[in-house]
Short mmCIF file of C-alpha atoms and ligand atoms in Angstrom, two decimals:
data_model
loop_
_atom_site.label_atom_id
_atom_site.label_comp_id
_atom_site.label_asym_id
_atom_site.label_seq_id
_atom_site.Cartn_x
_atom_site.Cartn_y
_atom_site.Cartn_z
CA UNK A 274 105.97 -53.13 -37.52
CA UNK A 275 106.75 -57.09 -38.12
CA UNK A 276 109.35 -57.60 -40.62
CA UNK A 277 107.83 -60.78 -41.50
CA UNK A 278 104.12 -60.91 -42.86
CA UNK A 279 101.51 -61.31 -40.55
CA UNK A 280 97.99 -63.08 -40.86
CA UNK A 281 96.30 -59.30 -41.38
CA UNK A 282 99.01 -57.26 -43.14
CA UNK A 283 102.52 -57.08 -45.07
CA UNK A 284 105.73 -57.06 -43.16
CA UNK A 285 108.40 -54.30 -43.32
CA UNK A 286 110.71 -57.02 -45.72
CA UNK A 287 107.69 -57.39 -48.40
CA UNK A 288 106.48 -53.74 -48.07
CA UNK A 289 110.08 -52.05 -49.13
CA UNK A 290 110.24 -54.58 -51.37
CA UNK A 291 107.41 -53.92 -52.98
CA UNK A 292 107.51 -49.84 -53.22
CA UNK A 293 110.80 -49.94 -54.20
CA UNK A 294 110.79 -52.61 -57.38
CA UNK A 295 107.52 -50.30 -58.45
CA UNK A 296 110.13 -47.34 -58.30
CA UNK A 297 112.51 -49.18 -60.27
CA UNK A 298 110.00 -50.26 -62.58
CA UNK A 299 108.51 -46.94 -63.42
CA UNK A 300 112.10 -45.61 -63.75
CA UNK A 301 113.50 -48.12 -66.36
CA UNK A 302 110.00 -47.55 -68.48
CA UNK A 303 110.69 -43.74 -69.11
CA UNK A 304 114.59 -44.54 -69.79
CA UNK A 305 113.46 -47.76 -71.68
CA UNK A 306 110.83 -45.57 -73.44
CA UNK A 307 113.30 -42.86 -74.17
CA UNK A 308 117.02 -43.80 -74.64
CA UNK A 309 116.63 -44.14 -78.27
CA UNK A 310 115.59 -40.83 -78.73
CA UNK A 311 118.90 -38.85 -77.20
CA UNK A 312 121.74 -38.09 -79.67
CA UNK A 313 124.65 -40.61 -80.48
CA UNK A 314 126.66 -39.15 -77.45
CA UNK A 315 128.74 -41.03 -75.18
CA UNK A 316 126.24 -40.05 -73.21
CA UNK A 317 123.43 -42.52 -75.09
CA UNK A 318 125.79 -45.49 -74.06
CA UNK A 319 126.07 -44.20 -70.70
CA UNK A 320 122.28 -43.93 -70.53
CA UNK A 321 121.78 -47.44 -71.91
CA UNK A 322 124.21 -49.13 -69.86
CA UNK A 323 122.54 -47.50 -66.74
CA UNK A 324 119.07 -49.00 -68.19
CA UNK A 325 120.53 -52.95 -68.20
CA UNK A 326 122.38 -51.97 -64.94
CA UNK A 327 119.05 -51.29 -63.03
CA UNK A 328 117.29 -53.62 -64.60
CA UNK A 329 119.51 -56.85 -63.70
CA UNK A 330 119.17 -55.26 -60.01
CA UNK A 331 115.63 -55.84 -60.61
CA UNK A 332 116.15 -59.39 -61.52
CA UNK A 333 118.11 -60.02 -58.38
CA UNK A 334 115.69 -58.09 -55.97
CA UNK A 335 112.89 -60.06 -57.58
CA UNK A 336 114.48 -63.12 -57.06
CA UNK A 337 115.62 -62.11 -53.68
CA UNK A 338 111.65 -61.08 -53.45
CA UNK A 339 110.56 -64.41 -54.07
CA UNK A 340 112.64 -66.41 -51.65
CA UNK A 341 111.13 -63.97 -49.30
CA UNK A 342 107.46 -64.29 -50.42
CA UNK A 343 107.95 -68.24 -50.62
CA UNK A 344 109.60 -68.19 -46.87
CA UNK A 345 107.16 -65.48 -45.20
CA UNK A 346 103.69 -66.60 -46.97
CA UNK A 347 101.08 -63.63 -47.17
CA UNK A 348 98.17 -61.96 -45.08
CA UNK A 349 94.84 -63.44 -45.25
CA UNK A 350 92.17 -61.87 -48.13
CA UNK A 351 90.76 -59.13 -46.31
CA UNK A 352 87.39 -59.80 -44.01
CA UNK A 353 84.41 -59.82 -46.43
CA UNK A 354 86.84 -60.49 -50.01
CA UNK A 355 84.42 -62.78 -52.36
CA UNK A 356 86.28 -65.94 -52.80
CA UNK A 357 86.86 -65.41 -56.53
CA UNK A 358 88.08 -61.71 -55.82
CA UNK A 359 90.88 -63.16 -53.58
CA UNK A 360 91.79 -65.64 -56.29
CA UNK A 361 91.85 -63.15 -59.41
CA UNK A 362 94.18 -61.09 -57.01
CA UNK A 363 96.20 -63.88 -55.95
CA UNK A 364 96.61 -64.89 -59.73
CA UNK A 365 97.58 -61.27 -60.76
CA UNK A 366 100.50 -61.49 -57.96
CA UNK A 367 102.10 -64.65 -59.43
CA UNK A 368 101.46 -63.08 -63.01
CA UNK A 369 103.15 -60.07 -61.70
CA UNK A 370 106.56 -61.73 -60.19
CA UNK A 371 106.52 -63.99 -63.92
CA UNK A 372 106.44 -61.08 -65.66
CA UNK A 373 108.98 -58.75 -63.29
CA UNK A 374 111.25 -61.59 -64.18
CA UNK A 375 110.41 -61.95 -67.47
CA UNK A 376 111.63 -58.14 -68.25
CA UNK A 377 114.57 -58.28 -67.60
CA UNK A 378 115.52 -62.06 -68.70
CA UNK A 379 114.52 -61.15 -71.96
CA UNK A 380 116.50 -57.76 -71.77
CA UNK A 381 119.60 -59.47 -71.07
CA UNK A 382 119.29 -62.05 -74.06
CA UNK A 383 118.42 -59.10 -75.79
CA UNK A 384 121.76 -57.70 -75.03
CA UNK A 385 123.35 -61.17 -75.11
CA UNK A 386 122.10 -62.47 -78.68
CA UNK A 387 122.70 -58.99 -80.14
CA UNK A 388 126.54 -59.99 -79.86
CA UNK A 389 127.16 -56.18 -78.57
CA UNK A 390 130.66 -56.00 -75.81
CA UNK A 391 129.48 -57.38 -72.58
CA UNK A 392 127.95 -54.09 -70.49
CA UNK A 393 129.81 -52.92 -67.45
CA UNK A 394 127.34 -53.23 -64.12
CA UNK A 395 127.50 -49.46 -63.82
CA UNK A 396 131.06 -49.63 -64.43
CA UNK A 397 131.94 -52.15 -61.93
CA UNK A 398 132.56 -55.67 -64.20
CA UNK A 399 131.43 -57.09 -66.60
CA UNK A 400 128.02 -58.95 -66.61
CA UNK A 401 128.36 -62.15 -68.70
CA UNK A 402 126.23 -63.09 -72.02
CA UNK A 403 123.68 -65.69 -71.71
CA UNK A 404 124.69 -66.77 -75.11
CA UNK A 405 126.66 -66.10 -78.44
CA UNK A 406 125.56 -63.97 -80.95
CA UNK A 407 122.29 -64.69 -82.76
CA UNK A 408 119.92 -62.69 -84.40
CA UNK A 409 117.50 -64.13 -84.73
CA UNK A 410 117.08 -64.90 -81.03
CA UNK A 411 117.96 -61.47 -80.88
CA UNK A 412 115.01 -60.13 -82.40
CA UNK A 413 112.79 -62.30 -80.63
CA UNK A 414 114.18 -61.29 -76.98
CA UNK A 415 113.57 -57.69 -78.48
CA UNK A 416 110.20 -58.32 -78.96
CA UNK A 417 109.73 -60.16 -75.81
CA UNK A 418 110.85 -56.91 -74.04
CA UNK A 419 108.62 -54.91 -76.10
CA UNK A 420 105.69 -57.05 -75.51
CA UNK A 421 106.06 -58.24 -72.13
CA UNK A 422 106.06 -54.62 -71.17
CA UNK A 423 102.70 -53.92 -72.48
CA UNK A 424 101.22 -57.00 -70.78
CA UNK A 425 102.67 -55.67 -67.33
CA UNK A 426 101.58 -52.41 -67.83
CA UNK A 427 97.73 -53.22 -68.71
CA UNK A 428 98.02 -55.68 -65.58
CA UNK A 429 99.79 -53.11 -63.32
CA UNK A 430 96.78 -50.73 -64.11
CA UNK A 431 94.40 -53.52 -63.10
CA UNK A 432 96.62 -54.05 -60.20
CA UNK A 433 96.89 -50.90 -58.84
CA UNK A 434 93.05 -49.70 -60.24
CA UNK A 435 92.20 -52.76 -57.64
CA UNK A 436 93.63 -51.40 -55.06
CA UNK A 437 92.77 -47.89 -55.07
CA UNK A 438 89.08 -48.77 -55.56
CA UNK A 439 89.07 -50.86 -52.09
CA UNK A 440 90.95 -47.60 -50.70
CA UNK A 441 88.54 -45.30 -52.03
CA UNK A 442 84.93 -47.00 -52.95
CA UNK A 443 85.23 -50.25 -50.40
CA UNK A 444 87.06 -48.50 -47.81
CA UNK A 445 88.81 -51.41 -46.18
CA UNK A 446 92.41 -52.09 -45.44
CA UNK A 447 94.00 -53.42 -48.71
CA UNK A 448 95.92 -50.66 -49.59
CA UNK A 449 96.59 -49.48 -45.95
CA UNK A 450 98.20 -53.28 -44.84
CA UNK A 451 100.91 -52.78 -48.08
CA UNK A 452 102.10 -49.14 -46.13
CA UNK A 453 103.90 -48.41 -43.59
CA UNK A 454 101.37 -46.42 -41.35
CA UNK A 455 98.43 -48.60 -39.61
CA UNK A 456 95.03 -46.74 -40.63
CA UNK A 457 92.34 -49.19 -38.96
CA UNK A 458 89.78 -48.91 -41.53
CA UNK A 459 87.75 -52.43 -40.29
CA UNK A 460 87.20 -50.44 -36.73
CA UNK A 461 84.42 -48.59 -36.45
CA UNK A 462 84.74 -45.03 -36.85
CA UNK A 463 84.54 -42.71 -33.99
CA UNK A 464 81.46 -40.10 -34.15
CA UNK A 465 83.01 -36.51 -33.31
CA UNK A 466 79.96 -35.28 -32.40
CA UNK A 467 79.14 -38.35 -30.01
CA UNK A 468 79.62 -38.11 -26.55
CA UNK A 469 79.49 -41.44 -25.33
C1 HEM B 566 112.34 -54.79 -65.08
C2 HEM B 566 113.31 -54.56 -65.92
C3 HEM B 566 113.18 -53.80 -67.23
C4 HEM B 566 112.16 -52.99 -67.69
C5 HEM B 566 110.84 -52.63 -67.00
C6 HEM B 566 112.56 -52.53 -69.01
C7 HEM B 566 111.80 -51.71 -69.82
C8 HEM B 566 112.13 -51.34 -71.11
C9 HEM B 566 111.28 -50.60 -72.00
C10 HEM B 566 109.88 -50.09 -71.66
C11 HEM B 566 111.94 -50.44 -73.16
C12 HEM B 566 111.43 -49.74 -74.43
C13 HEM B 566 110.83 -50.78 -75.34
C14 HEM B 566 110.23 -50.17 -76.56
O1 HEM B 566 110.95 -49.51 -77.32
O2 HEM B 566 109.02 -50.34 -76.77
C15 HEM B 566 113.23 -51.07 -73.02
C16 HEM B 566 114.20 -51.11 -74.00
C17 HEM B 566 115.42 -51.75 -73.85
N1 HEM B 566 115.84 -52.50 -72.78
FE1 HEM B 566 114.82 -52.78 -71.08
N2 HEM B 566 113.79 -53.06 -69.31
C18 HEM B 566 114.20 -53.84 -68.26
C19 HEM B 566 115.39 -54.55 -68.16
C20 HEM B 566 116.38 -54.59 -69.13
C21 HEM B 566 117.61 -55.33 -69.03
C22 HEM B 566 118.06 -56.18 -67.82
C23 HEM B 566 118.31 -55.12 -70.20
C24 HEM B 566 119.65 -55.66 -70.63
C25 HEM B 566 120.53 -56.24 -69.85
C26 HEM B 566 117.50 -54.24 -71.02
C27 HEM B 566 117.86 -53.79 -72.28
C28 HEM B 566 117.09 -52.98 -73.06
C29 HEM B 566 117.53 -52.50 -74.36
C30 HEM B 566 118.87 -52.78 -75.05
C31 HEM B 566 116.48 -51.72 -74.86
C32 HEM B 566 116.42 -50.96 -76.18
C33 HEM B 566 115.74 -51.75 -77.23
C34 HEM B 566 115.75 -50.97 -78.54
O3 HEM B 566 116.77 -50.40 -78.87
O4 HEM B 566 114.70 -50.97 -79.21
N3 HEM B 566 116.33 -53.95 -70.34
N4 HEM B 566 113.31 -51.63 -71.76
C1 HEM B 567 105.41 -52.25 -61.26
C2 HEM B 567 104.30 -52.19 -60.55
C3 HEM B 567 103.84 -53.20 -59.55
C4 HEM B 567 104.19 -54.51 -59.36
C5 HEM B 567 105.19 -55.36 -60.18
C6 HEM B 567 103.44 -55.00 -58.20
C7 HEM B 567 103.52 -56.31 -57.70
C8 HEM B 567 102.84 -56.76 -56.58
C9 HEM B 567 102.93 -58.10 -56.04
C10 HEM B 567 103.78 -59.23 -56.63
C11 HEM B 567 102.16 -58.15 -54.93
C12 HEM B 567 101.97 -59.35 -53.99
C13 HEM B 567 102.74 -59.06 -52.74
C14 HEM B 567 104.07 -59.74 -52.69
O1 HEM B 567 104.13 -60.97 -52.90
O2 HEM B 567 105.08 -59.07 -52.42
C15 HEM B 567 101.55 -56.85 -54.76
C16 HEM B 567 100.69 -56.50 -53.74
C17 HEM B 567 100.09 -55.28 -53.64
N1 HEM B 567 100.26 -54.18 -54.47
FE1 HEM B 567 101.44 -54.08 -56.10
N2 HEM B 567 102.66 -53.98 -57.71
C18 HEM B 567 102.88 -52.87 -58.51
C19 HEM B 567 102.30 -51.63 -58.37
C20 HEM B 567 101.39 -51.29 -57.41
C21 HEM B 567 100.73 -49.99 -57.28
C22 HEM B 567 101.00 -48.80 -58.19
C23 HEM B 567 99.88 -50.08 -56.20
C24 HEM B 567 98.95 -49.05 -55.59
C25 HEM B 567 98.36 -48.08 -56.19
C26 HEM B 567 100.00 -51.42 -55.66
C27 HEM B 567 99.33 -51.89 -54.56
C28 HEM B 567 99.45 -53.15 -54.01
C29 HEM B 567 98.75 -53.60 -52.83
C30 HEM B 567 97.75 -52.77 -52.01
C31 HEM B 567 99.13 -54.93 -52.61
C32 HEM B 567 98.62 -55.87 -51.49
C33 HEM B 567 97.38 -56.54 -51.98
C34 HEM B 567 96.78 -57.52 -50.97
O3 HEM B 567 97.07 -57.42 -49.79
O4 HEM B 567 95.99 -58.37 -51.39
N3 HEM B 567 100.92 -52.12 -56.41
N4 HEM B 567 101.98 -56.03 -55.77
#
Protein backbone atom coordinates (compact mmCIF):
# COMPACT_ATOMS: atom_id res chain seq x y z
CA UNK A 1 0.00 0.00 0.00
CA UNK A 2 1.05 3.83 -0.94
CA UNK A 3 1.98 5.75 2.02
CA UNK A 4 0.83 8.77 0.37
CA UNK A 5 -2.95 9.13 -0.76
CA UNK A 6 -3.82 8.09 -3.99
CA UNK A 7 -6.58 9.39 -6.51
CA UNK A 8 -8.94 6.15 -5.35
CA UNK A 9 -7.99 5.50 -1.71
CA UNK A 10 -6.13 6.65 1.65
CA UNK A 11 -2.46 6.08 2.07
CA UNK A 12 -0.83 4.04 4.89
CA UNK A 13 0.31 7.82 6.62
CA UNK A 14 -3.54 9.07 6.69
CA UNK A 15 -5.04 5.59 7.45
CA UNK A 16 -2.91 5.02 10.92
CA UNK A 17 -3.50 8.31 11.45
CA UNK A 18 -6.83 8.18 11.33
CA UNK A 19 -7.61 4.74 13.40
CA UNK A 20 -5.37 5.65 15.85
CA UNK A 21 -6.58 9.49 16.87
CA UNK A 22 -10.27 7.62 16.88
CA UNK A 23 -8.57 5.25 19.54
CA UNK A 24 -7.30 8.06 21.40
CA UNK A 25 -10.41 9.82 21.17
CA UNK A 26 -12.68 7.15 22.44
CA UNK A 27 -10.12 6.54 25.24
CA UNK A 28 -9.88 10.12 26.71
CA UNK A 29 -14.01 10.25 26.55
CA UNK A 30 -14.46 7.30 29.09
CA UNK A 31 -11.44 8.75 31.35
CA UNK A 32 -12.79 12.33 30.60
CA UNK A 33 -16.30 10.96 31.39
CA UNK A 34 -15.12 9.21 34.48
CA UNK A 35 -12.11 10.67 36.43
CA UNK A 36 -14.29 12.65 38.62
CA UNK A 37 -16.00 9.85 39.87
CA UNK A 38 -12.80 7.77 41.49
CA UNK A 39 -11.89 8.59 45.13
CA UNK A 40 -9.45 11.50 46.16
CA UNK A 41 -6.44 9.01 45.78
CA UNK A 42 -3.18 9.80 44.47
CA UNK A 43 -4.39 7.73 42.15
CA UNK A 44 -7.27 10.47 40.83
CA UNK A 45 -4.23 12.84 40.05
CA UNK A 46 -2.45 10.16 38.42
CA UNK A 47 -5.56 9.41 36.35
CA UNK A 48 -6.06 13.08 35.46
CA UNK A 49 -2.66 13.85 34.58
CA UNK A 50 -2.69 10.77 32.21
CA UNK A 51 -6.06 12.38 30.65
CA UNK A 52 -4.15 15.99 29.67
CA UNK A 53 -1.06 13.80 28.83
CA UNK A 54 -2.94 11.93 25.97
CA UNK A 55 -4.81 14.52 25.06
CA UNK A 56 -1.91 17.16 24.18
CA UNK A 57 -0.53 13.98 22.12
CA UNK A 58 -3.68 14.39 20.34
CA UNK A 59 -3.08 17.97 19.66
CA UNK A 60 0.31 17.25 18.24
CA UNK A 61 -0.77 14.16 16.09
CA UNK A 62 -3.59 16.33 14.79
CA UNK A 63 -1.44 18.94 13.91
CA UNK A 64 1.11 16.58 12.61
CA UNK A 65 -2.26 15.12 10.75
CA UNK A 66 -2.88 18.20 9.08
CA UNK A 67 0.49 19.04 7.61
CA UNK A 68 0.03 15.63 6.23
CA UNK A 69 -3.55 16.03 4.87
CA UNK A 70 -2.52 19.63 3.49
CA UNK A 71 0.81 17.99 1.77
CA UNK A 72 -0.83 14.56 0.49
CA UNK A 73 -4.44 15.99 -0.67
CA UNK A 74 -7.25 13.21 -0.62
CA UNK A 75 -8.86 10.44 -2.92
CA UNK A 76 -11.45 11.44 -5.30
CA UNK A 77 -15.46 11.14 -4.02
CA UNK A 78 -16.17 7.73 -4.83
CA UNK A 79 -17.63 6.85 -8.60
CA UNK A 80 -21.38 7.68 -8.53
CA UNK A 81 -21.13 10.24 -4.99
CA UNK A 82 -23.96 13.08 -5.68
CA UNK A 83 -22.08 16.26 -5.79
CA UNK A 84 -23.66 17.63 -2.59
CA UNK A 85 -22.95 14.20 -0.76
CA UNK A 86 -19.18 14.71 -1.47
CA UNK A 87 -19.41 18.25 -0.17
CA UNK A 88 -21.46 17.57 3.18
CA UNK A 89 -18.63 14.89 3.70
CA UNK A 90 -15.88 17.05 2.80
CA UNK A 91 -17.36 19.77 5.22
CA UNK A 92 -17.75 17.20 8.11
CA UNK A 93 -13.81 16.39 7.65
CA UNK A 94 -12.68 20.02 8.12
CA UNK A 95 -15.39 20.28 11.00
CA UNK A 96 -13.84 17.21 12.37
CA UNK A 97 -9.91 18.32 12.42
CA UNK A 98 -11.51 22.07 14.01
CA UNK A 99 -13.02 20.33 16.50
CA UNK A 100 -10.09 17.46 17.27
CA UNK A 101 -8.15 20.61 17.86
CA UNK A 102 -10.52 22.39 19.55
CA UNK A 103 -10.61 19.57 22.50
CA UNK A 104 -7.80 19.71 23.58
CA UNK A 105 -6.91 23.64 23.17
CA UNK A 106 -9.63 24.28 25.33
CA UNK A 107 -8.50 21.45 27.81
CA UNK A 108 -5.25 22.95 28.24
CA UNK A 109 -6.62 26.59 29.02
CA UNK A 110 -8.79 24.73 31.09
CA UNK A 111 -5.87 23.52 33.01
CA UNK A 112 -3.96 26.76 32.37
CA UNK A 113 -6.64 29.45 33.62
CA UNK A 114 -7.55 27.17 36.55
CA UNK A 115 -4.03 28.34 37.99
CA UNK A 116 -3.53 24.47 39.14
CA UNK A 117 0.80 23.39 39.20
CA UNK A 118 1.78 22.93 35.65
CA UNK A 119 1.01 18.90 34.83
CA UNK A 120 3.95 16.64 34.24
CA UNK A 121 3.71 15.06 30.40
CA UNK A 122 3.31 11.64 31.98
CA UNK A 123 5.98 12.47 34.27
CA UNK A 124 8.49 13.59 31.86
CA UNK A 125 8.44 17.80 32.20
CA UNK A 126 6.49 20.06 32.64
CA UNK A 127 4.00 21.31 29.94
CA UNK A 128 3.76 25.14 30.15
CA UNK A 129 0.40 27.29 30.90
CA UNK A 130 -1.07 29.14 28.12
CA UNK A 131 -1.84 31.80 30.58
CA UNK A 132 -2.08 33.02 34.30
CA UNK A 133 -4.70 32.23 36.43
CA UNK A 134 -8.24 33.35 35.59
CA UNK A 135 -11.43 32.12 36.36
CA UNK A 136 -13.35 33.26 34.62
CA UNK A 137 -11.61 32.13 31.43
CA UNK A 138 -11.42 29.16 33.35
CA UNK A 139 -14.92 28.39 33.42
CA UNK A 140 -15.43 29.20 29.98
CA UNK A 141 -12.53 26.75 28.62
CA UNK A 142 -14.48 24.24 30.97
CA UNK A 143 -17.42 24.65 29.18
CA UNK A 144 -15.81 24.71 25.87
CA UNK A 145 -14.54 21.16 26.71
CA UNK A 146 -17.84 20.14 27.84
CA UNK A 147 -19.57 21.40 24.86
CA UNK A 148 -17.26 20.88 22.14
CA UNK A 149 -17.41 17.27 23.09
CA UNK A 150 -21.02 16.90 22.49
CA UNK A 151 -20.80 18.63 19.10
CA UNK A 152 -18.01 15.98 18.06
CA UNK A 153 -19.77 13.25 19.30
CA UNK A 154 -23.28 13.95 17.44
CA UNK A 155 -20.95 14.65 14.28
CA UNK A 156 -18.75 11.53 14.82
CA UNK A 157 -22.10 9.50 14.80
CA UNK A 158 -23.03 11.19 11.53
CA UNK A 159 -19.56 10.53 10.46
CA UNK A 160 -19.19 7.16 11.07
CA UNK A 161 -23.33 6.34 10.50
CA UNK A 162 -22.12 7.69 6.82
CA UNK A 163 -19.81 5.44 6.40
CA UNK A 164 -21.17 2.28 7.52
CA UNK A 165 -24.33 2.88 5.45
CA UNK A 166 -22.13 3.05 2.06
CA UNK A 167 -20.43 -0.24 3.57
CA UNK A 168 -23.54 -1.89 4.23
CA UNK A 169 -26.72 -0.36 2.14
CA UNK A 170 -24.53 1.30 -0.96
CA UNK A 171 -21.96 -1.25 -1.00
CA UNK A 172 -19.12 0.70 -2.50
CA UNK A 173 -15.62 1.35 -1.36
CA UNK A 174 -15.79 4.24 1.21
CA UNK A 175 -15.15 2.46 4.13
CA UNK A 176 -12.89 -0.23 2.46
CA UNK A 177 -10.28 2.74 0.85
CA UNK A 178 -9.84 4.14 4.83
CA UNK A 179 -8.48 0.17 5.75
CA UNK A 180 -5.77 -1.47 5.28
CA UNK A 181 -7.06 -4.56 3.22
CA UNK A 182 -8.19 -3.79 -0.60
CA UNK A 183 -11.88 -5.32 -0.90
CA UNK A 184 -12.78 -4.27 -4.66
CA UNK A 185 -16.31 -3.58 -4.12
CA UNK A 186 -16.70 -1.31 -7.69
CA UNK A 187 -15.64 -4.80 -9.60
CA UNK A 188 -18.14 -6.85 -10.49
CA UNK A 189 -18.73 -9.74 -8.43
CA UNK A 190 -17.81 -13.15 -9.50
CA UNK A 191 -20.92 -15.69 -9.89
CA UNK A 192 -19.84 -19.05 -8.02
CA UNK A 193 -22.12 -20.90 -9.76
CA UNK A 194 -20.98 -19.44 -13.29
CA UNK A 195 -18.80 -21.24 -15.36
CA UNK A 196 -17.66 -18.92 -17.80
C1 LIG B 1 -8.96 15.22 22.16
C2 LIG B 1 -8.64 15.52 23.39
C3 LIG B 1 -9.58 15.47 24.58
C4 LIG B 1 -10.81 14.87 24.72
C5 LIG B 1 -11.60 14.07 23.67
C6 LIG B 1 -11.26 15.14 26.07
C7 LIG B 1 -12.47 14.71 26.60
C8 LIG B 1 -12.94 15.04 27.85
C9 LIG B 1 -14.25 14.72 28.35
C10 LIG B 1 -15.33 13.96 27.58
C11 LIG B 1 -14.34 15.21 29.60
C12 LIG B 1 -15.56 15.14 30.54
C13 LIG B 1 -16.36 16.42 30.38
C14 LIG B 1 -17.61 16.39 31.19
O1 LIG B 1 -17.53 16.26 32.42
O2 LIG B 1 -18.69 16.51 30.60
C15 LIG B 1 -13.09 15.83 29.92
C16 LIG B 1 -12.79 16.44 31.13
C17 LIG B 1 -11.58 17.06 31.40
N1 LIG B 1 -10.54 17.25 30.54
FE1 LIG B 1 -10.43 16.58 28.66
N2 LIG B 1 -10.30 15.88 26.72
C18 LIG B 1 -9.27 16.10 25.85
C19 LIG B 1 -8.10 16.80 26.11
C20 LIG B 1 -7.78 17.41 27.32
C21 LIG B 1 -6.57 18.15 27.58
C22 LIG B 1 -5.41 18.37 26.59
C23 LIG B 1 -6.64 18.60 28.89
C24 LIG B 1 -5.66 19.42 29.68
C25 LIG B 1 -4.42 19.66 29.35
C26 LIG B 1 -7.92 18.13 29.42
C27 LIG B 1 -8.36 18.37 30.71
C28 LIG B 1 -9.56 17.95 31.20
C29 LIG B 1 -9.97 18.20 32.58
C30 LIG B 1 -9.17 18.91 33.67
C31 LIG B 1 -11.25 17.63 32.71
C32 LIG B 1 -12.13 17.59 33.95
C33 LIG B 1 -13.10 18.70 33.96
C34 LIG B 1 -13.93 18.64 35.24
O3 LIG B 1 -13.36 18.41 36.29
O4 LIG B 1 -15.15 18.85 35.13
N3 LIG B 1 -8.57 17.42 28.43
N4 LIG B 1 -12.25 15.74 28.83
C1 LIG C 1 -13.16 10.42 16.83
C2 LIG C 1 -13.71 9.91 15.75
C3 LIG C 1 -13.38 10.27 14.33
C4 LIG C 1 -12.75 11.37 13.79
C5 LIG C 1 -12.21 12.60 14.54
C6 LIG C 1 -12.67 11.16 12.35
C7 LIG C 1 -12.11 12.07 11.45
C8 LIG C 1 -12.00 11.86 10.09
C9 LIG C 1 -11.39 12.78 9.15
C10 LIG C 1 -10.80 14.14 9.52
C11 LIG C 1 -11.44 12.22 7.92
C12 LIG C 1 -10.88 12.80 6.61
C13 LIG C 1 -9.63 12.04 6.28
C14 LIG C 1 -8.39 12.76 6.67
O1 LIG C 1 -8.23 13.94 6.30
O2 LIG C 1 -7.52 12.15 7.33
C15 LIG C 1 -12.09 10.93 8.06
C16 LIG C 1 -12.33 10.05 7.03
C17 LIG C 1 -13.00 8.87 7.18
N1 LIG C 1 -13.50 8.33 8.35
FE1 LIG C 1 -13.39 9.14 10.19
N2 LIG C 1 -13.25 9.95 12.04
C18 LIG C 1 -13.69 9.38 13.22
C19 LIG C 1 -14.32 8.17 13.37
C20 LIG C 1 -14.64 7.32 12.35
C21 LIG C 1 -15.34 6.05 12.48
C22 LIG C 1 -15.81 5.46 13.81
C23 LIG C 1 -15.46 5.52 11.22
C24 LIG C 1 -16.10 4.23 10.74
C25 LIG C 1 -17.08 3.60 11.27
C26 LIG C 1 -14.83 6.44 10.30
C27 LIG C 1 -14.72 6.26 8.94
C28 LIG C 1 -14.11 7.11 8.06
C29 LIG C 1 -13.99 6.87 6.63
C30 LIG C 1 -14.53 5.65 5.89
C31 LIG C 1 -13.31 7.97 6.08
C32 LIG C 1 -12.97 8.20 4.59
C33 LIG C 1 -14.14 8.89 3.96
C34 LIG C 1 -13.93 9.19 2.47
O3 LIG C 1 -13.08 8.58 1.84
O4 LIG C 1 -14.65 10.05 1.95
N3 LIG C 1 -14.35 7.52 11.01
N4 LIG C 1 -12.42 10.75 9.38
Amino acid sequence: MSLKNTRDRWGAVSQSFHWLIVLLILGLAIVGLTMDELPRTPKYFWVYTAHKSMGVTVLALMLLRLAWRLYAGAPAPVPGTPRWQAAIASGTHWALYALALAMPLSGWLYDSASGLRPFRYFGLFDVPKLTGPDERLADRAHDAHELLFLVLVALVALHAGAALYHHLFRRDDTLARMLPARRARSLPRQDPDHVA
